Short mmCIF file of C-alpha atoms in Angstrom, two decimals:
data_model
loop_
_atom_site.label_atom_id
_atom_site.label_comp_id
_atom_site.label_asym_id
_atom_site.label_seq_id
_atom_site.Cartn_x
_atom_site.Cartn_y
_atom_site.Cartn_z
CA MET A 1 0.00 0.00 0.00
CA ASN A 2 1.27 3.47 -0.86
CA ALA A 3 2.13 5.69 2.08
CA ILE A 4 1.39 8.89 0.15
CA ILE A 5 -1.37 10.14 -2.13
CA THR A 6 -1.43 12.94 -4.69
CA ALA A 7 -3.93 15.79 -4.61
CA SER A 8 -5.62 14.58 -7.79
CA GLU A 9 -5.95 11.07 -6.36
CA LEU A 10 -7.46 12.48 -3.18
CA ALA A 11 -9.95 14.57 -5.17
CA ASP A 12 -11.04 11.46 -7.07
CA GLU A 13 -11.47 9.46 -3.88
CA LEU A 14 -13.46 12.23 -2.18
CA ALA A 15 -15.80 12.29 -5.18
CA GLY A 16 -16.26 8.52 -5.07
CA GLY A 17 -18.66 6.35 -3.17
CA ASP A 18 -16.31 5.42 -0.31
CA PRO A 19 -14.37 8.57 0.56
CA PRO A 20 -11.55 8.51 3.09
CA VAL A 21 -11.57 10.32 6.42
CA VAL A 22 -9.39 13.40 5.95
CA LEU A 23 -7.44 14.88 8.87
CA ASP A 24 -5.98 18.40 8.85
CA VAL A 25 -2.92 18.41 11.13
CA ARG A 26 -1.43 21.82 10.42
CA TRP A 27 1.28 22.66 12.94
CA GLN A 28 4.58 24.50 13.06
CA LEU A 29 7.56 24.16 15.33
CA SER A 30 8.03 27.52 16.99
CA VAL A 31 11.32 28.68 18.45
CA ALA A 32 10.10 32.28 18.63
CA LYS A 33 8.62 32.33 22.14
CA ALA A 34 11.54 34.33 23.54
CA ALA A 35 11.09 36.91 20.80
CA GLY A 36 7.47 37.38 21.78
CA GLU A 37 6.12 36.30 18.41
CA PRO A 38 2.68 34.67 18.38
CA LEU A 39 2.57 30.90 18.13
CA PHE A 40 1.16 29.32 15.00
CA ASP A 41 -2.57 28.59 15.41
CA GLY A 42 -3.40 25.43 13.48
CA ARG A 43 -7.08 25.55 14.31
CA ALA A 44 -7.39 29.12 13.05
CA ALA A 45 -5.64 28.08 9.84
CA TYR A 46 -8.07 25.18 9.50
CA GLU A 47 -11.08 27.42 10.07
CA SER A 48 -9.89 29.88 7.43
CA GLY A 49 -9.95 27.16 4.77
CA HIS A 50 -9.40 23.41 4.50
CA VAL A 51 -9.95 20.46 2.20
CA PRO A 52 -13.74 19.94 2.13
CA GLY A 53 -14.79 17.42 4.75
CA ALA A 54 -11.47 17.51 6.62
CA VAL A 55 -11.44 17.40 10.43
CA TYR A 56 -8.84 19.31 12.45
CA VAL A 57 -6.48 17.38 14.74
CA ASP A 58 -4.20 19.20 17.19
CA LEU A 59 -0.70 17.71 17.25
CA ASP A 60 0.26 19.05 20.67
CA GLU A 61 -3.01 18.05 22.34
CA GLU A 62 -4.01 14.86 20.50
CA LEU A 63 -0.88 13.38 18.91
CA ALA A 64 1.52 13.87 21.83
CA GLY A 65 1.61 13.71 25.60
CA PRO A 66 2.70 16.57 27.85
CA SER A 67 6.24 17.84 27.38
CA GLY A 68 8.62 16.64 30.08
CA ASP A 69 11.32 14.11 30.85
CA ARG A 70 10.20 11.92 27.91
CA GLY A 71 10.73 14.75 25.44
CA ARG A 72 8.79 17.63 23.93
CA HIS A 73 6.36 15.41 22.00
CA PRO A 74 6.23 12.05 23.77
CA LEU A 75 3.67 9.41 22.91
CA PRO A 76 0.12 10.43 23.80
CA ASP A 77 -1.95 8.45 26.24
CA LEU A 78 -3.30 5.76 23.94
CA ALA A 79 -6.83 5.89 25.36
CA GLU A 80 -6.94 9.64 24.76
CA PHE A 81 -5.45 9.25 21.30
CA GLY A 82 -8.02 6.62 20.40
CA ALA A 83 -10.85 8.83 21.64
CA ALA A 84 -9.53 11.77 19.57
CA MET A 85 -9.35 9.63 16.45
CA ARG A 86 -12.88 8.30 16.97
CA ARG A 87 -14.16 11.87 17.42
CA ALA A 88 -12.55 12.69 14.08
CA GLY A 89 -14.47 9.82 12.48
CA VAL A 90 -11.62 7.34 12.17
CA SER A 91 -12.71 3.71 11.93
CA ALA A 92 -10.61 0.61 11.51
CA ARG A 93 -12.00 -0.18 8.06
CA THR A 94 -12.10 3.34 6.63
CA PRO A 95 -9.11 4.79 4.73
CA VAL A 96 -7.50 7.86 6.28
CA VAL A 97 -5.67 10.68 4.50
CA VAL A 98 -3.66 13.18 6.52
CA TYR A 99 -2.27 16.55 5.43
CA ASP A 100 -0.61 19.62 6.89
CA GLY A 101 0.58 22.99 5.65
CA GLY A 102 3.14 21.53 3.28
CA GLN A 103 6.18 20.68 5.36
CA GLY A 104 4.85 17.18 5.92
CA TRP A 105 6.19 16.73 9.44
CA SER A 106 2.97 16.86 11.45
CA ALA A 107 1.03 14.87 8.86
CA ALA A 108 3.74 12.21 9.09
CA ARG A 109 3.42 12.18 12.88
CA ALA A 110 -0.30 11.40 12.55
CA TRP A 111 0.45 8.80 9.85
CA TRP A 112 3.07 7.10 12.02
CA LEU A 113 0.87 7.03 15.13
CA LEU A 114 -2.10 5.57 13.28
CA ARG A 115 0.06 2.98 11.55
CA TRP A 116 1.91 2.06 14.75
CA THR A 117 -1.38 1.64 16.61
CA GLY A 118 -2.78 -0.70 13.98
CA HIS A 119 -4.68 1.27 11.35
CA PRO A 120 -4.18 -0.56 8.04
CA ASP A 121 -4.81 2.24 5.54
CA VAL A 122 -3.28 5.67 6.19
CA ARG A 123 -1.71 7.97 3.60
CA VAL A 124 -0.19 11.43 3.65
CA LEU A 125 -1.14 14.04 1.05
CA ASP A 126 2.13 14.57 -0.80
CA GLY A 127 2.97 18.27 -0.70
CA GLY A 128 0.29 19.03 1.86
CA LEU A 129 -2.40 21.66 1.47
CA PRO A 130 -0.39 23.75 -1.06
CA SER A 131 -0.70 20.84 -3.50
CA TRP A 132 -4.50 20.95 -3.30
CA SER A 133 -5.93 22.82 -6.30
CA GLY A 134 -9.59 22.35 -5.49
CA GLU A 135 -11.83 24.66 -3.53
CA LEU A 136 -11.33 25.12 0.19
CA SER A 137 -14.12 24.95 2.73
CA THR A 138 -14.70 26.85 5.97
CA ASP A 139 -17.44 24.47 7.12
CA VAL A 140 -16.76 22.24 10.10
CA PRO A 141 -18.30 18.97 8.98
CA PRO A 142 -20.44 16.84 11.29
CA ARG A 143 -18.72 13.54 11.91
CA GLU A 144 -20.17 10.20 12.91
CA GLU A 145 -17.95 8.79 15.62
CA GLY A 146 -15.54 6.12 14.41
CA ASP A 147 -14.62 2.84 16.02
CA PHE A 148 -10.81 2.91 15.85
CA ALA A 149 -9.17 1.29 18.89
CA PRO A 150 -5.37 1.69 19.11
CA ALA A 151 -3.47 -1.60 19.26
CA PRO A 152 0.28 -0.89 19.12
CA GLY A 153 2.40 -3.33 17.18
CA ALA A 154 5.40 -5.18 18.52
CA GLY A 155 7.91 -3.13 16.53
CA GLY A 156 8.38 0.30 15.05
CA LEU A 157 9.11 2.11 18.32
CA LEU A 158 12.48 2.78 19.96
CA ASP A 159 13.34 4.04 23.42
CA ALA A 160 16.66 5.69 24.31
CA ASP A 161 18.47 2.43 25.02
CA ASP A 162 17.14 0.89 21.80
CA ALA A 163 18.36 3.90 19.83
CA ALA A 164 21.83 3.73 21.39
CA ALA A 165 22.11 0.04 20.58
CA LEU A 166 20.79 0.42 17.03
CA ALA A 167 23.35 3.14 16.29
CA ARG A 168 25.98 0.41 16.71
CA SER A 169 24.20 -2.70 15.40
CA GLY A 170 22.31 -1.18 12.45
CA VAL A 171 21.83 2.36 11.26
CA LEU A 172 20.27 5.21 13.22
CA PHE A 173 19.40 8.28 11.16
CA ASP A 174 19.35 11.77 12.68
CA ALA A 175 16.67 13.66 10.73
CA ARG A 176 17.53 17.13 12.04
CA ALA A 177 19.41 19.80 10.12
CA GLY A 178 23.11 19.08 9.74
CA GLU A 179 24.23 22.00 11.91
CA ARG A 180 22.22 20.67 14.85
CA TYR A 181 23.61 17.16 14.32
CA ARG A 182 27.15 18.56 14.32
CA GLY A 183 26.44 20.59 17.48
CA GLU A 184 27.16 23.93 15.84
CA VAL A 185 23.80 25.36 16.91
CA GLU A 186 21.06 24.18 19.22
CA PRO A 187 18.08 26.54 19.39
CA ILE A 188 15.84 24.37 21.57
CA ASP A 189 17.48 21.63 23.60
CA ARG A 190 19.97 21.63 26.47
CA VAL A 191 22.99 20.74 24.40
CA GLY A 192 23.87 20.30 20.74
CA GLY A 193 25.28 17.25 19.03
CA HIS A 194 23.97 13.77 18.27
CA ILE A 195 23.60 10.26 19.60
CA PRO A 196 26.97 8.53 19.23
CA GLY A 197 26.97 6.36 16.13
CA ALA A 198 24.02 8.10 14.49
CA VAL A 199 24.23 9.16 10.84
CA SER A 200 23.17 12.61 9.68
CA ALA A 201 20.26 12.36 7.23
CA PRO A 202 18.29 15.64 7.22
CA THR A 203 14.68 14.96 6.35
CA ASN A 204 14.51 18.11 4.21
CA ASP A 205 16.76 16.33 1.70
CA ASN A 206 13.99 13.77 1.04
CA VAL A 207 11.75 16.28 -0.70
CA ALA A 208 11.79 18.56 -3.73
CA PRO A 209 11.50 22.36 -3.35
CA ASP A 210 7.69 22.07 -3.55
CA GLY A 211 7.62 19.77 -0.50
CA ARG A 212 6.74 16.64 -2.45
CA PHE A 213 8.80 13.52 -1.88
CA LEU A 214 11.55 12.62 -4.29
CA PRO A 215 10.85 9.55 -6.45
CA ALA A 216 11.10 6.25 -4.56
CA GLU A 217 14.18 5.14 -6.49
CA GLU A 218 16.04 8.33 -5.60
CA LEU A 219 15.12 7.90 -1.95
CA ARG A 220 16.29 4.29 -1.98
CA ASP A 221 19.61 5.35 -3.46
CA ARG A 222 19.99 8.10 -0.87
CA PHE A 223 19.32 5.85 2.11
CA LYS A 224 21.46 3.04 0.71
CA ALA A 225 24.38 5.45 0.38
CA LEU A 226 23.86 6.38 4.04
CA GLY A 227 23.99 2.76 5.18
CA ALA A 228 20.44 1.44 4.88
CA SER A 229 21.35 -1.61 2.82
CA GLN A 230 19.19 -4.71 2.61
CA GLY A 231 18.94 -6.60 5.86
CA VAL A 232 20.15 -3.70 8.02
CA GLU A 233 17.82 -2.60 10.82
CA VAL A 234 16.97 1.10 10.52
CA GLY A 235 15.84 3.64 13.10
CA VAL A 236 15.23 7.39 13.05
CA TYR A 237 15.20 10.21 15.57
CA CYS A 238 14.97 14.00 15.36
CA GLY A 239 14.36 16.76 17.89
CA SER A 240 11.08 15.56 19.37
CA GLY A 241 9.65 12.78 17.21
CA VAL A 242 7.92 14.91 14.57
CA SER A 243 10.37 15.46 11.70
CA GLY A 244 11.69 11.97 12.44
CA ALA A 245 8.27 10.59 11.56
CA HIS A 246 8.62 12.36 8.21
CA GLU A 247 11.91 10.51 7.64
CA VAL A 248 10.22 7.20 8.55
CA LEU A 249 7.59 8.10 5.94
CA ALA A 250 10.28 8.82 3.35
CA LEU A 251 11.84 5.45 4.12
CA ALA A 252 8.43 3.82 3.68
CA VAL A 253 8.09 5.50 0.27
CA ALA A 254 11.48 3.97 -0.56
CA GLY A 255 10.29 0.56 0.62
CA ILE A 256 12.52 0.50 3.72
CA PRO A 257 10.92 -0.27 7.10
CA ALA A 258 12.17 1.86 9.98
CA ALA A 259 11.46 2.42 13.66
CA LEU A 260 11.07 5.81 15.37
CA TYR A 261 12.70 6.98 18.58
CA VAL A 262 9.86 9.23 19.68
CA GLY A 263 11.65 10.87 22.62
CA SER A 264 14.45 11.83 20.22
CA TRP A 265 17.06 14.46 21.04
CA SER A 266 14.75 16.35 23.40
CA GLU A 267 14.69 13.30 25.69
CA TRP A 268 18.25 12.13 25.08
CA SER A 269 19.92 15.50 25.67
CA ALA A 270 17.89 16.21 28.82
CA ASP A 271 19.71 13.37 30.60
CA PRO A 272 23.29 14.44 31.47
CA ALA A 273 24.26 10.78 31.80
CA ARG A 274 23.68 10.16 28.09
CA PRO A 275 26.78 10.59 25.90
CA VAL A 276 26.84 13.28 23.21
CA ALA A 277 28.87 13.28 20.01
CA VAL A 278 29.66 16.43 18.03
CA GLY A 279 31.09 17.10 14.61
CA PRO A 280 30.33 15.60 11.19
CA ASP A 281 31.27 12.01 12.03
CA PRO A 282 28.93 9.52 13.73
CA GLY A 283 31.34 9.13 16.64
#
């Protein structure tokens, strides 16, 4: 099953007899609090215009638990996550399409959570809302409650110890920008650098300038060059488990299964006992 869907494909499916549930997960990482700039308001963006029939989902409130020792965007309480998905109309046997404002990170977080908790048919709108050429709606659609019940799988999720081990036994990709991996800058977390043994693989390099994913073959070649050869176990982390989900999605497009360290650098770097590597080499 494809992990992504084009805007034209989505339009056709919405016009058909068995349309998917569409989730609007617009969100932006903000590092501007100290500057006094207003935070991005995803709900206001949704209310100003969205794909017709789409339901808004709040990443911070419904796709993550409270920020703390487990990171800035730890796993949500699964009962609360399931309830949020049912309110949005998600059922186990109904396809789901997720989109965001174009960056793809928050849509990928929703995709990863739904897939990890057992939903069999979830796709991300490639290129997000900017790729949608149809009309936008300001109506908030009534939704019949769904029946989705989260049932996490046995794999696909890493904790800090798993990530440390995988960096030595397989390949652990760091999806953040290269300067954060190298420890040259760190705008958010306690310290800069990376998990020892991790390989820098910025998720922004998986997409074209318009935000759409590169062709699957190009992605396969990229990840193979970075160490994701056949039979090698692959994991991903980022700052707080959001852009890392986008890298897991890119790997899925390339046909490479990968696990996500949800706590990511925000959890790892908060523990002074965890080692930190700096510079361009994995360490």
